[in-house]
Coordinates of C-alpha atoms in Angstrom, one line a residue:
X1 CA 21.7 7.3 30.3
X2 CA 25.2 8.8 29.0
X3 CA 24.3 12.6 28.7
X4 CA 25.9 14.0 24.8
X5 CA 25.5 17.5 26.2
X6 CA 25.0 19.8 28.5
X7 CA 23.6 23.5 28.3
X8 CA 20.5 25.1 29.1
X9 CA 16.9 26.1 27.6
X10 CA 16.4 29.8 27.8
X11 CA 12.6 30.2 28.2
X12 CA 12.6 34.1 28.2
X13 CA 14.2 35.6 31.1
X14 CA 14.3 31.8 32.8
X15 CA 17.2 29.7 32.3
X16 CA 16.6 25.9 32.8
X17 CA 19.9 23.9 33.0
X18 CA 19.5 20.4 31.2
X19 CA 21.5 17.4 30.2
X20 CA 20.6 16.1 26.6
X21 CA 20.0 12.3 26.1
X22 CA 19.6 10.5 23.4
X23 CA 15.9 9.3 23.6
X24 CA 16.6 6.8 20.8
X25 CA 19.2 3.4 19.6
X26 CA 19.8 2.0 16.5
X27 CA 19.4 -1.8 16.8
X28 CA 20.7 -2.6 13.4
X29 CA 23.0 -5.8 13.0
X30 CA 26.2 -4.1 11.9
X31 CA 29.4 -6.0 9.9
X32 CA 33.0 -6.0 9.7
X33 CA 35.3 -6.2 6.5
X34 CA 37.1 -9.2 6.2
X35 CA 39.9 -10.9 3.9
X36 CA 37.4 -13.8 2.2
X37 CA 40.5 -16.0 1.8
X38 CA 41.8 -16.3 5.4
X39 CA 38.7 -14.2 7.6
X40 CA 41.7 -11.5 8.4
X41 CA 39.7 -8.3 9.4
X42 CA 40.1 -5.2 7.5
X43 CA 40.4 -1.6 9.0
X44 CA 40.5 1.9 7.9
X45 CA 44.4 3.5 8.8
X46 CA 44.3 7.3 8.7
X47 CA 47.5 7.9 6.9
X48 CA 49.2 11.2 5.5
X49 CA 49.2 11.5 2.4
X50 CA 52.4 13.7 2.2
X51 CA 54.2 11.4 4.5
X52 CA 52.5 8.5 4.6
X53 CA 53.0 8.2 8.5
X54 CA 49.8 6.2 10.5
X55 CA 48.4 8.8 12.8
X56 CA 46.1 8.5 16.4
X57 CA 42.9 10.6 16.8
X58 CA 44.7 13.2 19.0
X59 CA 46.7 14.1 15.8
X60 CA 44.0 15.2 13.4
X61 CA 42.2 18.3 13.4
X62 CA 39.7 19.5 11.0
X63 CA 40.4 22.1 7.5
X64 CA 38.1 23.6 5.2
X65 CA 38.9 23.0 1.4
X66 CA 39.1 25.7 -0.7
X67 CA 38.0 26.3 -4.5
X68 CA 41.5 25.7 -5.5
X69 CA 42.2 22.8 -3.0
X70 CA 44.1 24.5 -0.6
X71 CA 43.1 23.4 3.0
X72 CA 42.0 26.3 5.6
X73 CA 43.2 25.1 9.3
X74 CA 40.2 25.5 11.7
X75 CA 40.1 24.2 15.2
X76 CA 38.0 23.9 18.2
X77 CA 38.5 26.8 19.7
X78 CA 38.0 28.8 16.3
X79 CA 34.6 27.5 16.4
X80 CA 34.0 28.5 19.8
X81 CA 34.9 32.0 19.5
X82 CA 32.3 32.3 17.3
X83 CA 29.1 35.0 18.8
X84 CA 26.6 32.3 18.1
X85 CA 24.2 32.6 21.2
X86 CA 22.8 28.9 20.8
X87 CA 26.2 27.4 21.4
X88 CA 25.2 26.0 25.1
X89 CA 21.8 27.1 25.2
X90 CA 19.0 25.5 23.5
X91 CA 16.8 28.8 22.5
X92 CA 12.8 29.0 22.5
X93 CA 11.8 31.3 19.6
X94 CA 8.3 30.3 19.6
X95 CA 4.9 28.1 20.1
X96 CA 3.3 27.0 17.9
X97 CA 0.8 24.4 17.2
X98 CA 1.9 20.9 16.2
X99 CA 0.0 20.1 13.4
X100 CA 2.0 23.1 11.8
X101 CA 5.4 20.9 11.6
X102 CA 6.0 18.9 8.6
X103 CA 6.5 15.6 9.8
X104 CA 9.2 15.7 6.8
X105 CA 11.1 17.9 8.9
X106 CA 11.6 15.9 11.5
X107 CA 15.2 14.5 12.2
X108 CA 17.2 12.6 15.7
X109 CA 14.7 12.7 19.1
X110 CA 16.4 13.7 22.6
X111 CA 14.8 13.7 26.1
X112 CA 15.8 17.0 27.8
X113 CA 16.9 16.3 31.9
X114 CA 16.7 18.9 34.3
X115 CA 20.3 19.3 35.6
X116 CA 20.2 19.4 38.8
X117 CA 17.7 20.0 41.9
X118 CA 17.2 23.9 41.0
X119 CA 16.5 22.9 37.3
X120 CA 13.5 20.9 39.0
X121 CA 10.8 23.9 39.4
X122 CA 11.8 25.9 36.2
X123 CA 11.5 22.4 33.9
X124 CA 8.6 21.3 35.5
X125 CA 7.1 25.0 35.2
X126 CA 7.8 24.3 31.2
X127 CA 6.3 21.3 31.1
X128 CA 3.1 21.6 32.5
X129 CA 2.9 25.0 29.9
X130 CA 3.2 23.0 27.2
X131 CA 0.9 20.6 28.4
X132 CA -1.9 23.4 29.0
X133 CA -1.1 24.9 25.9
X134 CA -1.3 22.3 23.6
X135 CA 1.5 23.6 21.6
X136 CA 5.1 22.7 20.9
X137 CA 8.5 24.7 21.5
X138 CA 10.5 25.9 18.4
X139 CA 14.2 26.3 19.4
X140 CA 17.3 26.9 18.1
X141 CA 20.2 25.2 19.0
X142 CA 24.3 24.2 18.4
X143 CA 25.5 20.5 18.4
X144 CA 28.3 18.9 16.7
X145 CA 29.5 21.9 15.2
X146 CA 26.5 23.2 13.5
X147 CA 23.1 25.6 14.6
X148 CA 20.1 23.0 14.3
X149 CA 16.8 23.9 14.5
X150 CA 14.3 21.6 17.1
X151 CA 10.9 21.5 18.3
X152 CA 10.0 20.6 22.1
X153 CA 7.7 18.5 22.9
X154 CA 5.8 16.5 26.2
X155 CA 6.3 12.7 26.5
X156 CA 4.8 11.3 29.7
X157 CA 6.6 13.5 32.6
X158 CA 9.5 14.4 29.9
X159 CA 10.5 17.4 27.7
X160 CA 11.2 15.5 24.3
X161 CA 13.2 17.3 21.9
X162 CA 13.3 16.5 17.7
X163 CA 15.9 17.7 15.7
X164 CA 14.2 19.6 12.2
X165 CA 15.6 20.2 9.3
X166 CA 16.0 23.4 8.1
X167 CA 13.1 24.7 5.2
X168 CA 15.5 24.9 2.7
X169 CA 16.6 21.3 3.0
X170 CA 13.4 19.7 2.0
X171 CA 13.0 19.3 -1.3
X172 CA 10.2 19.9 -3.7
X173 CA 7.4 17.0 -4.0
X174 CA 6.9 17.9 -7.3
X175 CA 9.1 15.4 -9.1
X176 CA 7.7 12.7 -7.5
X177 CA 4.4 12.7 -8.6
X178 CA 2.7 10.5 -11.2
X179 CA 2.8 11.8 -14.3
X180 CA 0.0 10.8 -16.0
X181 CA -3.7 12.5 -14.9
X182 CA -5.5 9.6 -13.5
X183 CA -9.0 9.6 -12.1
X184 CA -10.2 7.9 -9.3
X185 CA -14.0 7.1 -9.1
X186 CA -16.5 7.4 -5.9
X187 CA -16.6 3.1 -5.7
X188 CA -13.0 3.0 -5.9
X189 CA -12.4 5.6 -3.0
X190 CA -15.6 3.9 -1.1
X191 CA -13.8 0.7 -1.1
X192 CA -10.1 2.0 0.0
X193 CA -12.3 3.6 3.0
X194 CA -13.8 0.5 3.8
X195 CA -10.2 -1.0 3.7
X196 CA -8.7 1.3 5.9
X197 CA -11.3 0.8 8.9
X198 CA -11.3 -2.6 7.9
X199 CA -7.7 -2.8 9.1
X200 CA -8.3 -0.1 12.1
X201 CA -5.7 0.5 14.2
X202 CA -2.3 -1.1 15.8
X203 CA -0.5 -1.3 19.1
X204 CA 3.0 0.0 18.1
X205 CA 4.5 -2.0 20.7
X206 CA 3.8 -5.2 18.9
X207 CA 5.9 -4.1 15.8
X208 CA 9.6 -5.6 15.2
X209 CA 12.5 -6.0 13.0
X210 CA 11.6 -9.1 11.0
X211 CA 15.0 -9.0 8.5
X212 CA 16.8 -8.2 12.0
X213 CA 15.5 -11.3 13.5
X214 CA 16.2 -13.5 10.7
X215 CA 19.8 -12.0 10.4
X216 CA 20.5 -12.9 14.1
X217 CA 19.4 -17.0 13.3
X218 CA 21.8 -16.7 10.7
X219 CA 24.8 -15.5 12.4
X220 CA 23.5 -18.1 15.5
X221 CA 23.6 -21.0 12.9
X222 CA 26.7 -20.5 11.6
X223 CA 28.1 -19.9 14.9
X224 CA 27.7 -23.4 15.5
X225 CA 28.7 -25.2 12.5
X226 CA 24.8 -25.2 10.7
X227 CA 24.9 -24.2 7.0
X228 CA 21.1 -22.9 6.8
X229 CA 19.1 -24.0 4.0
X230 CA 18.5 -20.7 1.6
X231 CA 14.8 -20.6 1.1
X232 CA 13.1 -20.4 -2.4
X233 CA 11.6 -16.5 -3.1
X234 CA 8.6 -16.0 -3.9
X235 CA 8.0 -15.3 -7.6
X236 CA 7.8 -11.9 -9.0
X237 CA 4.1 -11.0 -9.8
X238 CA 4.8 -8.0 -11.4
X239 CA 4.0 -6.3 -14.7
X240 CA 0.2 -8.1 -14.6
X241 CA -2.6 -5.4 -14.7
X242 CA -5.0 -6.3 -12.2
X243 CA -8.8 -5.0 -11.9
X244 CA -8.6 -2.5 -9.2
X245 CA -12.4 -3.2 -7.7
X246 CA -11.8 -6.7 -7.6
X247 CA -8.5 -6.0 -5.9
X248 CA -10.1 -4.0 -3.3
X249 CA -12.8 -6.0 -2.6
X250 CA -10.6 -9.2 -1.8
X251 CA -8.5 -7.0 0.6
X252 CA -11.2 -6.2 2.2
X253 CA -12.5 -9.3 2.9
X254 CA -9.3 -11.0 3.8
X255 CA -8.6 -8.3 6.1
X256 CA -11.9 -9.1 7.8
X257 CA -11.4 -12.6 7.6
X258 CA -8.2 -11.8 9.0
X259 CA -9.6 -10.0 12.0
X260 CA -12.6 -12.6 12.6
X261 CA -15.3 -10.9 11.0
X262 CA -15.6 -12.5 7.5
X263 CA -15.0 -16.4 6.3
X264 CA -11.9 -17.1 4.5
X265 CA -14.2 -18.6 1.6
X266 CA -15.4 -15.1 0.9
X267 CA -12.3 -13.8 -0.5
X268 CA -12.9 -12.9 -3.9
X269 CA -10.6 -13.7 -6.6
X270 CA -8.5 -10.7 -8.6
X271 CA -9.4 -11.0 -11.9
X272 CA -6.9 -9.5 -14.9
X273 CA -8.4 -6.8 -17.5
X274 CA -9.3 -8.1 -20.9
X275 CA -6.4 -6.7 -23.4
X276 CA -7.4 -4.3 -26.4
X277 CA -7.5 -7.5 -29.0
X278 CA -9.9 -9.2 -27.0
X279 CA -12.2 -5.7 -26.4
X280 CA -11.7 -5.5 -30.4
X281 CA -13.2 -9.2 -31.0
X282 CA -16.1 -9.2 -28.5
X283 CA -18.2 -7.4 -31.3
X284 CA -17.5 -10.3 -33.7
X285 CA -18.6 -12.6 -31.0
X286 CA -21.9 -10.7 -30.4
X287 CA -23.0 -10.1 -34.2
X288 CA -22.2 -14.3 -34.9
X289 CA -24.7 -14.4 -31.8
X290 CA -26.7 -12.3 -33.7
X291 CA -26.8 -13.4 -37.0
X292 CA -27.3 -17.1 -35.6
X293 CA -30.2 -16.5 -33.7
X294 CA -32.9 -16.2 -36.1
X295 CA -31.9 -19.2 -38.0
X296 CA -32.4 -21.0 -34.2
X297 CA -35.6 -19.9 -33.9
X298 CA -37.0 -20.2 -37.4
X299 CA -36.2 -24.0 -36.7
X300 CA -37.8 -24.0 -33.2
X301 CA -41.1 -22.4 -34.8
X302 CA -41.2 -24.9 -37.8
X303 CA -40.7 -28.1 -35.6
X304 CA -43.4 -26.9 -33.5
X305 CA -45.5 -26.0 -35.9
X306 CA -45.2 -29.5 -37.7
X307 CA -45.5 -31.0 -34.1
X308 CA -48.7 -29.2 -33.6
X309 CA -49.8 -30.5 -37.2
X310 CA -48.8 -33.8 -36.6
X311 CA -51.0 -33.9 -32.9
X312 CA -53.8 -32.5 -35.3
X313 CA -54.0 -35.3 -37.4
X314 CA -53.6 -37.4 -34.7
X315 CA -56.7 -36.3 -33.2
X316 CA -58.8 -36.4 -36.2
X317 CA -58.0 -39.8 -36.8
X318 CA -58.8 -40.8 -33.4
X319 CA -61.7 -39.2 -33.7
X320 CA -63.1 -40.5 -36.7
X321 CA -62.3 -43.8 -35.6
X322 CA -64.1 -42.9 -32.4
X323 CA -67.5 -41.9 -34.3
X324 CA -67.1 -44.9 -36.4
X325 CA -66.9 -47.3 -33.8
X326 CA -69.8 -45.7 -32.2
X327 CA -72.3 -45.6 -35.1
X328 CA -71.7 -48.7 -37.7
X329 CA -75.6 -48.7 -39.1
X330 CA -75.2 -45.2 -40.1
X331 CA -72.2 -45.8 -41.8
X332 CA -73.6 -49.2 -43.8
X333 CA -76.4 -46.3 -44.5
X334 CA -74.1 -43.9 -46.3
X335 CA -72.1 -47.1 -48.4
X336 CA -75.5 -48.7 -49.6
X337 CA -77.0 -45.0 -50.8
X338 CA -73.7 -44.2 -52.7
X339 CA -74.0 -47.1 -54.5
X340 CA -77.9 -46.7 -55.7
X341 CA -77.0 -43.5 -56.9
X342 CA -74.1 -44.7 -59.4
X343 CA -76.3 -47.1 -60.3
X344 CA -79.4 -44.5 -61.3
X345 CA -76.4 -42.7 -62.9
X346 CA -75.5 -45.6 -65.0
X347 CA -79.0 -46.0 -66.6
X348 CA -79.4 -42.9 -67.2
X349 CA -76.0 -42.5 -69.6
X350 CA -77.0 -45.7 -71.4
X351 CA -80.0 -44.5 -74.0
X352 CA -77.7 -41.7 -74.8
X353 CA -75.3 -43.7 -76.4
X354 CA -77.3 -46.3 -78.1
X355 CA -79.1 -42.7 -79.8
X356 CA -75.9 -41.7 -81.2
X357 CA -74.7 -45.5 -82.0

């Protein structure tokens, strides 16, 4: 690996000479500028303005401009006249442990190579300190024409070095927050917990560039003639509100039916939130219920009622006819003594009204 610079860490009194490499590469697909009608490519030319003359690299140097929009000349060798200690040495100021660092902080990774056989025993003497310690390195240190600040670290059998950012170039948080006070209840925060072990943990290494991937099938199809079929995106599902719990809940059982664990079948479904009209109009719903209710049951009780009457009668009849059936002489008994009697009753009426005749 192409070392960027060269310089040494200054770990107290010891001085351990390095080569700085970058320890990572941007594997973006990168374009050109082109003439759409004819493909012609199209480039930047660094021109005068005053003149108007094309210039090379060897011909511009660098200027600050001023308030009033003068330029100030300044070249290399103003910049490295400068007292600035860090300018080939990378500085240890301190160690400190690295949960302190603000993972916001952290900018472009190096690896840090001894320089050299004598570098060997002074890098590896760092090393293994850091190692024991448990701590990281906060340095100081020049590149590209500005102080950086960095933070030294051990990867594998390497001294790994991350550019920070300076405090004051991280901005405030505050901003960013939600504005409205929201309140998140114990199920809610159960279920979110249950997600995240649900989904566990992942082998970096297995992680890639989709878009980049999809980018180079592109550029392969149309390298040979193809015109690639755009495919449909999916439609927006945005602006519906969604019940949280449910939404939980089916995440957490697809992630397990993801990993094995669970059936797909289980998945719940996300349900939406009843609007306010419809909260308003459940009442109605429920007093209708109410007020219809009776009435049911007022007819329930009189049908039964009259079936229960109606069983009644049946019963009597069945048993008189029963009782009749079984006792006929009794009954010719009754007929023949009702009729002596009216006819006692007769005779007895008749002298009365010859008397008043």
């Amino acid at each position: 690996m192409r070392s960027i610079w060269n310089g040494a860490i200054s770990f107290g009194l010891v001085s351990i000479p390095i080569k700085l490499v970058n320890a990572t590469e941007n594997h973006s697909i990168s374009f050109r500028q082109i003439h759409t009608a004819d493909g012609g490519r199209v480039r930047y030319r660094k021109v005068c303005e005053l003149d108007g003359e094309e210039l090379s690299t060897e011909e511009i140097g660098k200027a600050y401009e001023d308030a009033d929009g003068s330029m100030i000349p300044i070249t290399d060798a103003d910049l490295a006249s400068l007292p600035l200690p860090t300018a080939k040495t990378i500085e240890i100021v301190a160690f400190v442990p690295a949960d302190t660092i603000d993972p916001l902080q952290m900018d472009a990774a190096y690896y840090l190579s001894a320089n050299g056989v004598p570098a060997a025993k002074p890098y590896t003497l760092l090393r293994e300190a850091l190692k024991r310690s448990q701590k990281v390195a906060i340095a100081k240190f020049a590149l590209r024409g500005r102080e950086r600040l960095g933070m030294l670290r051990v990867v594998d059998d390497v001294i790994a070095m991350h550019g920070l950012l300076w405090p004051d170039e991280i901005r405030a948080s505050e901003d960013a927050a939600p504005e409205a006070d929201v309140s998140v209840r114990e199920a809610e925060l159960d279920l979110a917990d249950a997600l995240m072990d649900t989904l566990g943990e992942v082998d970096m290494a297995t992680l890639h560039d989709d878009y980049r991937a999809a980018v180079e099938e592109l550029i392969a199809a149309k390298a040979d003639g193809a015109i690639p079929q755009a495919e449909e995106a999916p439609a927006a599902k945005g602006g519906k509100v969604i019940d949280l719990m449910a939404a939980l809940e089916s995440s957490v059982k697809a992630a397990k039916a993801a990993r094995g664990e669970g059936e797909e079948g289980e998945v719940a479904e996300v349900t939406e939130l009843s609007s306010r009209k419809t909260r308003k109009s459940a009442p109605a719903k429920k007093t209708a219920a109410k007020k219809t209710t009776p009435a049911k049951k007022t007819s329930q009780a009189k049908s039964a009622q009259a079936s229960k009457s109606t069983a009644t009668k049946t019963t009597t009849t069945a048993a008189a006819k029963k009782s009749a059936a079984s006792s006929p002489k009794s009954t010719g008994a009754k007929k023949s003594t009702a009729t002596t009697a009216k006819k006692t009753a007769a005779k007895k009426t008749a002298p009365k009204k010859r008397a008043s005749a």
